[in-house]
Amino acid sequence: MKIKKQTTLLIIFSILFSFGCNQKTVKNEVNIDKKVDSVLKLMTLEEKIGQLSLFTSDMDQTGAFIRKEYQEDIKKGRVGAIFNAYGAAYTRKLQEMAMNTRMKIPLLFGYDVIHGHRTIFPVPLAEAASWDLAAIELSARVAATEAAAEGLHWTFAPMCDIARDPRWGRVVEGAGEDTYLGSLIAQARVKGFQGNDLAATNTVAACVKHFAAYGAAQAGRDYHSVDMSERMLREVYLPPYQAAIDAGAVTVMTSFNDLNGIPATANRFLMTDILRNEWNFKGFVVTDYTSIMELMFHGVAADTAQASELSILAGVDMDMQSGFYNQELENLVKTGKVTESAIDEAVKRILRVKFQLGLFENPYKYCNEELEKETLMKPEFLESARDVARKSIVLLKNENGILPINKQVKSIAVIGPFADNKRDLIGSWSAAGNWSKSVSLLEGIKAKLPEANVLYARGSNIADDSTQFFAEAVNIAKKADIVILALGEAAYMTGEAASRSSLDLPGVQMQLAQKIYETGKPIAVVLMNGRPLTINWLNEKVPAILETWFLGTQAGNAIADVLFGDYNPSGKLPITFPRAVGQIPIHYNMKNTGRPMDPNNKYSSKYLDISNEPLYPFGFGLSYTQFEYGELSLSKNEISENETLTVKISIKNTGKFKGKEVVQLYIRDLVASVSRPVKELKAFQKIELEAGESKMLEFKISTKELSFYKADMSFGYEKGEFEILIGGNSRDTKNVKFLLK
Ligand code: BGC
């Protein structure tokens, strides 16, 4: 009775509290809007247009500098924001220029803080493999703390592009192929960057990019066109962007691609109808780099004036780097092609964010050299980076329990172009990260095994054809009890403008692997890469494979933790690994087709020369222990629209180690007005079990999880039979059906 009373009080209190908070937020928003209006009233048209321009700072051997013409523009109040400038002292110097203008509107400093700023965390695709939202949020939090301490206000992240084509180099910057997982991760990143208070000196404004559908570039070729149905767009590609905006992200970046013929930067359907009108986005939109200028190459604008007109009228507020807004908008207003109120709207959106960041109160708020000094690469940040890195590792194969390696091992050979490599560990888009501060695999192993004889050979370079280092590597392998073979792609082969037509290991690395294999020594392959690779031969021959992506500053320590059993791997693939490029696009949530694959029927949906199955399915990842999935049980076999179904399954750790498992729940709608995927991820739980322990897990399912865009494009559910599939990956599942009455 007492408990009940307390609970009721608690509920009343929390309702009042959240009402109070909401009231406070609404009041703050109104206050900010009033302040914005009062500033806007005092501005000339030229000053207004100036707020819509973002220019880069540069770097040469002598350090950071800003071009003469941009300095002039800042001094005339013709610049709203600068990117690629960081450092408390440097940003203060630039801010002072803005403070000497008539309006004294502070500059906004932006930068690509994608996976860490100074302390580099795993690349985003790797972090997604952790399926650990708290870890991902923490990573963004540390990045924001370091970035804000160096004068930055704004990061160009998170990238929320769903990517189903690993040829596209930018798969490394996102959360993989799945909409549900991608949406949760997008939210975690925004929360991490922005915290609860944008004005705090350890938060930065997030930028949701690249809006929209950039990840669907044809043939995986960067910047290529995207042509897709509105159903596919809304169902698969848009939800992660929306999730990030719902989590409070205050800015959005356009994408380079055209979508169904209209380049994103000139796309009013995306930037206004969807973003503002449907999603109620109140922040501002910035172009991706010179994409206003690129409208001319797309062939939708004849000149700089038309490109500017199309962009501003689409709802694009800030021009990154092309300088077209500064050049053209005044004239477009004078000739009546663009109204001044359209300019005002864009300015207001930008000023709002500057107010939210607290820049009008104190433009130097983030230019604190003391804070900068005590914040960057703190030991606790390095510790967090190591932990997130361990959580991002995926064990792809482990025959006969060759891993973890006993720490008593006498001699161990660490071979390959990634064995003593620091440069590539921090991956692409590693911001102000200094690769020379990263811990190589060799260093990590040596630190872990001070007593052992740790041998090293480079074996080969990453991408050339030279076999000159093979003989030494083979010799070294022969002397060791076990070989760690570190293979992969260079960081520059992933990220922007890094599409590949082959997913094989580059150079002669496969030949090196074959040579080492011929020695007969046990081998554990450590992969470093930013996308799925086609590694069929390794999967067939080598007993152990660890996918370590690019893990950042603490990579070597994190990998050693896993290799020697101080950490039991628990990562799961956020993207399918194909067997061959010819299978692409390949993702777990495909349709069944009218002629589902049948090995005995030539006229079924398959290839003549390869199986339909991927090498490793989405959600896949092993542990040093084993998990046994019990039978699925349902609270009911039939539910009505207002009911919630409870699904139970027991998971047992049947192995020898304590371990974590990501239990994944998929749903299939068996008959609907449109064909539905064979399964879709709808929930997951990451649990930890002691050896021998079991746990009963419960999932709740309501019509929310059963909804989709129906034949008439309305969003909702349809009654009928559904299948629930639960497992440790998207392939090996226990299944049960139920009916929605
Ligand atoms: C990339 C963006 C990035 C921007 C600014 C562009 O080339 O596509 O992702 O934020 O540059 O550096």
mmCIF file of C-alpha atoms in Angstrom, residues 187-396:
data_model
loop_
_atom_site.group_PDB
_atom_site.id
_atom_site.type_symbol
_atom_site.label_atom_id
_atom_site.label_comp_id
_atom_site.label_asym_id
_atom_site.label_seq_id
_atom_site.Cartn_x
_atom_site.Cartn_y
_atom_site.Cartn_z
ATOM 1 C CA GLN A 187 20.021 9.290 -31.402
ATOM 2 C CA ALA A 188 22.796 8.131 -29.099
ATOM 3 C CA ARG A 189 25.317 10.195 -31.049
ATOM 4 C CA VAL A 190 23.197 13.342 -30.963
ATOM 5 C CA LYS A 191 22.685 12.936 -27.205
ATOM 6 C CA GLY A 192 26.395 12.448 -26.759
ATOM 7 C CA PHE A 193 27.362 15.531 -28.769
ATOM 8 C CA GLN A 194 24.693 17.891 -27.528
ATOM 9 C CA GLY A 195 24.067 16.671 -23.974
ATOM 10 C CA ASN A 196 21.179 18.430 -22.245
ATOM 11 C CA ASP A 197 22.524 21.921 -22.682
ATOM 12 C CA LEU A 198 24.042 23.306 -25.851
ATOM 13 C CA ALA A 199 25.388 26.263 -23.890
ATOM 14 C CA ALA A 200 27.556 24.038 -21.698
ATOM 15 C CA THR A 201 31.275 24.167 -22.466
ATOM 16 C CA ASN A 202 31.459 20.413 -23.010
ATOM 17 C CA THR A 203 28.807 20.071 -25.702
ATOM 18 C CA VAL A 204 28.674 20.873 -29.412
ATOM 19 C CA ALA A 205 25.823 21.243 -31.871
ATOM 20 C CA ALA A 206 25.256 18.128 -33.974
ATOM 21 C CA CYS A 207 24.705 18.098 -37.740
ATOM 22 C CA VAL A 208 22.623 15.315 -39.227
ATOM 23 C CA LYS A 209 24.064 14.326 -42.568
ATOM 24 C CA HIS A 210 23.890 13.746 -45.467
ATOM 25 C CA PHE A 211 20.288 14.512 -46.131
ATOM 26 C CA ALA A 212 19.154 12.460 -47.906
ATOM 27 C CA ALA A 213 19.798 8.929 -49.125
ATOM 28 C CA TYR A 214 23.456 9.631 -49.916
ATOM 29 C CA GLY A 215 24.255 6.024 -48.948
ATOM 30 C CA ALA A 216 22.312 4.688 -51.898
ATOM 31 C CA ALA A 217 24.714 6.083 -54.515
ATOM 32 C CA GLN A 218 24.400 3.939 -57.634
ATOM 33 C CA ALA A 219 26.946 1.130 -57.874
ATOM 34 C CA GLY A 220 28.582 2.337 -54.671
ATOM 35 C CA ARG A 221 30.335 5.106 -56.560
ATOM 36 C CA ASP A 222 30.652 8.209 -54.419
ATOM 37 C CA TYR A 223 28.525 11.258 -55.349
ATOM 38 C CA HIS A 224 26.537 9.126 -57.808
ATOM 39 C CA SER A 225 22.812 9.521 -58.418
ATOM 40 C CA VAL A 226 20.105 7.994 -56.264
ATOM 41 C CA ASP A 227 16.836 6.900 -57.730
ATOM 42 C CA MET A 228 14.424 5.160 -55.420
ATOM 43 C CA SER A 229 10.744 4.794 -54.627
ATOM 44 C CA GLU A 230 9.230 7.031 -52.001
ATOM 45 C CA ARG A 231 8.343 3.890 -50.046
ATOM 46 C CA MET A 232 11.984 2.816 -49.900
ATOM 47 C CA LEU A 233 13.059 6.356 -49.029
ATOM 48 C CA ARG A 234 10.595 6.714 -46.184
ATOM 49 C CA GLU A 235 10.861 3.205 -44.866
ATOM 50 C CA VAL A 236 14.577 2.483 -45.046
ATOM 51 C CA TYR A 237 16.574 5.681 -45.550
ATOM 52 C CA LEU A 238 14.761 8.532 -43.765
ATOM 53 C CA PRO A 239 14.127 7.167 -40.242
ATOM 54 C CA PRO A 240 17.701 7.559 -38.903
ATOM 55 C CA TYR A 241 17.810 11.241 -39.928
ATOM 56 C CA GLN A 242 14.435 11.776 -38.335
ATOM 57 C CA ALA A 243 15.488 9.959 -35.174
ATOM 58 C CA ALA A 244 18.500 12.273 -34.877
ATOM 59 C CA ILE A 245 16.292 15.323 -35.312
ATOM 60 C CA ASP A 246 13.811 14.002 -32.768
ATOM 61 C CA ALA A 247 16.752 13.637 -30.396
ATOM 62 C CA GLY A 248 17.266 17.390 -30.726
ATOM 63 C CA ALA A 249 19.936 17.818 -33.429
ATOM 64 C CA VAL A 250 19.954 21.518 -34.330
ATOM 65 C CA THR A 251 21.511 21.384 -37.796
ATOM 66 C CA VAL A 252 21.256 19.259 -40.944
ATOM 67 C CA MET A 253 23.630 18.934 -43.896
ATOM 68 C CA THR A 254 22.416 18.351 -47.456
ATOM 69 C CA SER A 255 23.861 15.519 -49.502
ATOM 70 C CA PHE A 256 25.812 15.701 -52.748
ATOM 71 C CA ASN A 257 23.583 13.320 -54.688
ATOM 72 C CA ASP A 258 20.497 13.954 -56.727
ATOM 73 C CA LEU A 259 17.423 12.114 -55.549
ATOM 74 C CA ASN A 260 15.004 11.058 -58.255
ATOM 75 C CA GLY A 261 16.428 13.763 -60.486
ATOM 76 C CA ILE A 262 16.533 16.673 -58.027
ATOM 77 C CA PRO A 263 19.885 17.317 -56.317
ATOM 78 C CA ALA A 264 19.408 17.353 -52.539
ATOM 79 C CA THR A 265 20.725 20.904 -52.256
ATOM 80 C CA ALA A 266 17.934 22.147 -54.530
ATOM 81 C CA ASN A 267 15.348 19.746 -53.192
ATOM 82 C CA ARG A 268 12.407 21.504 -51.588
ATOM 83 C CA PHE A 269 10.587 18.228 -51.014
ATOM 84 C CA LEU A 270 13.433 17.149 -48.709
ATOM 85 C CA MET A 271 14.531 20.418 -47.122
ATOM 86 C CA THR A 272 11.135 21.987 -46.563
ATOM 87 C CA ASP A 273 8.250 19.564 -47.036
ATOM 88 C CA ILE A 274 9.779 16.686 -45.105
ATOM 89 C CA LEU A 275 12.286 18.343 -42.804
ATOM 90 C CA ARG A 276 10.369 21.431 -41.709
ATOM 91 C CA ASN A 277 6.743 20.652 -42.415
ATOM 92 C CA GLU A 278 6.563 16.971 -41.566
ATOM 93 C CA TRP A 279 9.321 16.687 -38.961
ATOM 94 C CA ASN A 280 9.039 20.139 -37.467
ATOM 95 C CA PHE A 281 12.782 20.755 -37.645
ATOM 96 C CA LYS A 282 13.603 24.194 -36.232
ATOM 97 C CA GLY A 283 17.364 24.347 -36.779
ATOM 98 C CA PHE A 284 19.307 25.317 -39.887
ATOM 99 C CA VAL A 285 20.420 23.465 -43.005
ATOM 100 C CA VAL A 286 23.965 23.759 -44.341
ATOM 101 C CA THR A 287 25.124 22.516 -47.723
ATOM 102 C CA ASP A 288 27.638 19.755 -48.023
ATOM 103 C CA TYR A 289 30.705 21.625 -49.144
ATOM 104 C CA THR A 290 30.287 23.338 -52.527
ATOM 105 C CA SER A 291 27.089 21.556 -53.411
ATOM 106 C CA ILE A 292 25.386 24.822 -54.428
ATOM 107 C CA MET A 293 28.067 25.233 -57.053
ATOM 108 C CA GLU A 294 27.652 21.588 -58.044
ATOM 109 C CA LEU A 295 24.037 22.246 -59.048
ATOM 110 C CA MET A 296 25.534 23.537 -62.274
ATOM 111 C CA PHE A 297 27.337 20.237 -62.876
ATOM 112 C CA HIS A 298 24.168 18.328 -62.064
ATOM 113 C CA GLY A 299 22.686 20.353 -64.897
ATOM 114 C CA VAL A 300 19.816 21.924 -62.956
ATOM 115 C CA ALA A 301 21.264 25.436 -62.738
ATOM 116 C CA ALA A 302 22.655 27.427 -65.643
ATOM 117 C CA ASP A 303 24.698 29.835 -63.537
ATOM 118 C CA THR A 304 25.667 30.912 -60.047
ATOM 119 C CA ALA A 305 22.528 33.003 -59.640
ATOM 120 C CA GLN A 306 20.168 30.196 -60.510
ATOM 121 C CA ALA A 307 22.068 27.765 -58.277
ATOM 122 C CA SER A 308 21.717 30.171 -55.345
ATOM 123 C CA GLU A 309 18.067 30.796 -56.024
ATOM 124 C CA LEU A 310 17.242 27.090 -56.202
ATOM 125 C CA SER A 311 19.058 26.381 -52.932
ATOM 126 C CA ILE A 312 17.645 29.177 -50.827
ATOM 127 C CA LEU A 313 14.138 28.512 -52.084
ATOM 128 C CA ALA A 314 14.512 24.809 -51.354
ATOM 129 C CA GLY A 315 15.195 25.701 -47.706
ATOM 130 C CA VAL A 316 18.995 25.591 -47.572
ATOM 131 C CA ASP A 317 20.165 28.202 -45.063
ATOM 132 C CA MET A 318 23.945 28.140 -45.115
ATOM 133 C CA ASP A 319 26.318 27.926 -48.053
ATOM 134 C CA MET A 320 29.480 25.987 -47.260
ATOM 135 C CA GLN A 321 32.426 27.215 -49.210
ATOM 136 C CA SER A 322 30.987 28.008 -52.626
ATOM 137 C CA GLY A 323 30.531 31.716 -51.787
ATOM 138 C CA PHE A 324 27.500 31.880 -54.083
ATOM 139 C CA TYR A 325 25.096 33.235 -51.465
ATOM 140 C CA ASN A 326 27.397 36.176 -50.773
ATOM 141 C CA GLN A 327 27.786 36.744 -54.457
ATOM 142 C CA GLU A 328 24.181 36.374 -55.611
ATOM 143 C CA LEU A 329 21.541 36.717 -52.931
ATOM 144 C CA GLU A 330 21.471 40.493 -52.715
ATOM 145 C CA ASN A 331 20.778 40.766 -56.404
ATOM 146 C CA LEU A 332 18.209 37.978 -56.275
ATOM 147 C CA VAL A 333 16.346 39.932 -53.601
ATOM 148 C CA LYS A 334 16.596 43.158 -55.587
ATOM 149 C CA THR A 335 15.227 41.505 -58.719
ATOM 150 C CA GLY A 336 12.403 39.948 -56.721
ATOM 151 C CA LYS A 337 13.420 36.341 -57.393
ATOM 152 C CA VAL A 338 13.958 35.722 -53.698
ATOM 153 C CA THR A 339 12.046 37.565 -50.993
ATOM 154 C CA GLU A 340 13.865 39.215 -48.120
ATOM 155 C CA SER A 341 11.667 37.248 -45.776
ATOM 156 C CA ALA A 342 13.146 34.014 -47.178
ATOM 157 C CA ILE A 343 16.571 35.381 -46.240
ATOM 158 C CA ASP A 344 15.261 36.446 -42.827
ATOM 159 C CA GLU A 345 14.020 32.931 -42.110
ATOM 160 C CA ALA A 346 17.425 31.452 -42.876
ATOM 161 C CA VAL A 347 19.213 34.075 -40.765
ATOM 162 C CA LYS A 348 16.869 33.507 -37.843
ATOM 163 C CA ARG A 349 17.533 29.784 -37.869
ATOM 164 C CA ILE A 350 21.278 30.389 -37.720
ATOM 165 C CA LEU A 351 21.095 33.073 -35.036
ATOM 166 C CA ARG A 352 18.914 30.801 -32.924
ATOM 167 C CA VAL A 353 21.658 28.177 -32.798
ATOM 168 C CA LYS A 354 24.218 30.854 -31.887
ATOM 169 C CA PHE A 355 21.973 31.930 -29.017
ATOM 170 C CA GLN A 356 21.432 28.332 -27.929
ATOM 171 C CA LEU A 357 25.194 27.859 -27.769
ATOM 172 C CA GLY A 358 25.476 30.883 -25.498
ATOM 173 C CA LEU A 359 27.654 32.780 -27.960
ATOM 174 C CA PHE A 360 25.799 36.055 -27.672
ATOM 175 C CA GLU A 361 26.336 36.025 -23.907
ATOM 176 C CA ASN A 362 30.006 35.304 -24.301
ATOM 177 C CA PRO A 363 31.522 34.849 -27.755
ATOM 178 C CA TYR A 364 34.761 33.588 -26.187
ATOM 179 C CA LYS A 365 33.003 31.045 -24.024
ATOM 180 C CA TYR A 366 34.769 28.164 -25.738
ATOM 181 C CA CYS A 367 38.155 29.841 -26.130
ATOM 182 C CA ASN A 368 39.577 28.866 -22.771
ATOM 183 C CA GLU A 369 43.212 27.776 -22.977
ATOM 184 C CA GLU A 370 43.275 26.475 -19.402
ATOM 185 C CA LEU A 371 40.310 24.230 -20.014
ATOM 186 C CA GLU A 372 41.823 23.165 -23.316
ATOM 187 C CA LYS A 373 45.048 22.098 -21.657
ATOM 188 C CA GLU A 374 43.442 20.052 -18.932
ATOM 189 C CA THR A 375 40.885 18.406 -21.202
ATOM 190 C CA LEU A 376 42.650 16.989 -24.267
ATOM 191 C CA MET A 377 43.520 13.286 -24.207
ATOM 192 C CA LYS A 378 42.879 12.890 -20.505
ATOM 193 C CA PRO A 379 43.705 9.418 -19.145
ATOM 194 C CA GLU A 380 40.019 8.744 -18.540
ATOM 195 C CA PHE A 381 39.253 9.558 -22.202
ATOM 196 C CA LEU A 382 41.941 7.131 -23.337
ATOM 197 C CA GLU A 383 40.455 4.493 -21.036
ATOM 198 C CA SER A 384 36.988 5.080 -22.516
ATOM 199 C CA ALA A 385 38.435 4.856 -26.038
ATOM 200 C CA ARG A 386 40.010 1.497 -25.162
ATOM 201 C CA ASP A 387 36.765 0.187 -23.742
ATOM 202 C CA VAL A 388 34.639 1.307 -26.692
ATOM 203 C CA ALA A 389 37.284 -0.191 -29.007
ATOM 204 C CA ARG A 390 37.082 -3.612 -27.302
ATOM 205 C CA LYS A 391 33.322 -3.504 -27.528
ATOM 206 C CA SER A 392 33.516 -2.838 -31.285
ATOM 207 C CA ILE A 393 35.554 -5.957 -32.146
ATOM 208 C CA VAL A 394 33.727 -8.797 -33.901
ATOM 209 C CA LEU A 395 34.969 -12.385 -33.691
ATOM 210 C CA LEU A 396 34.184 -13.889 -37.101
#
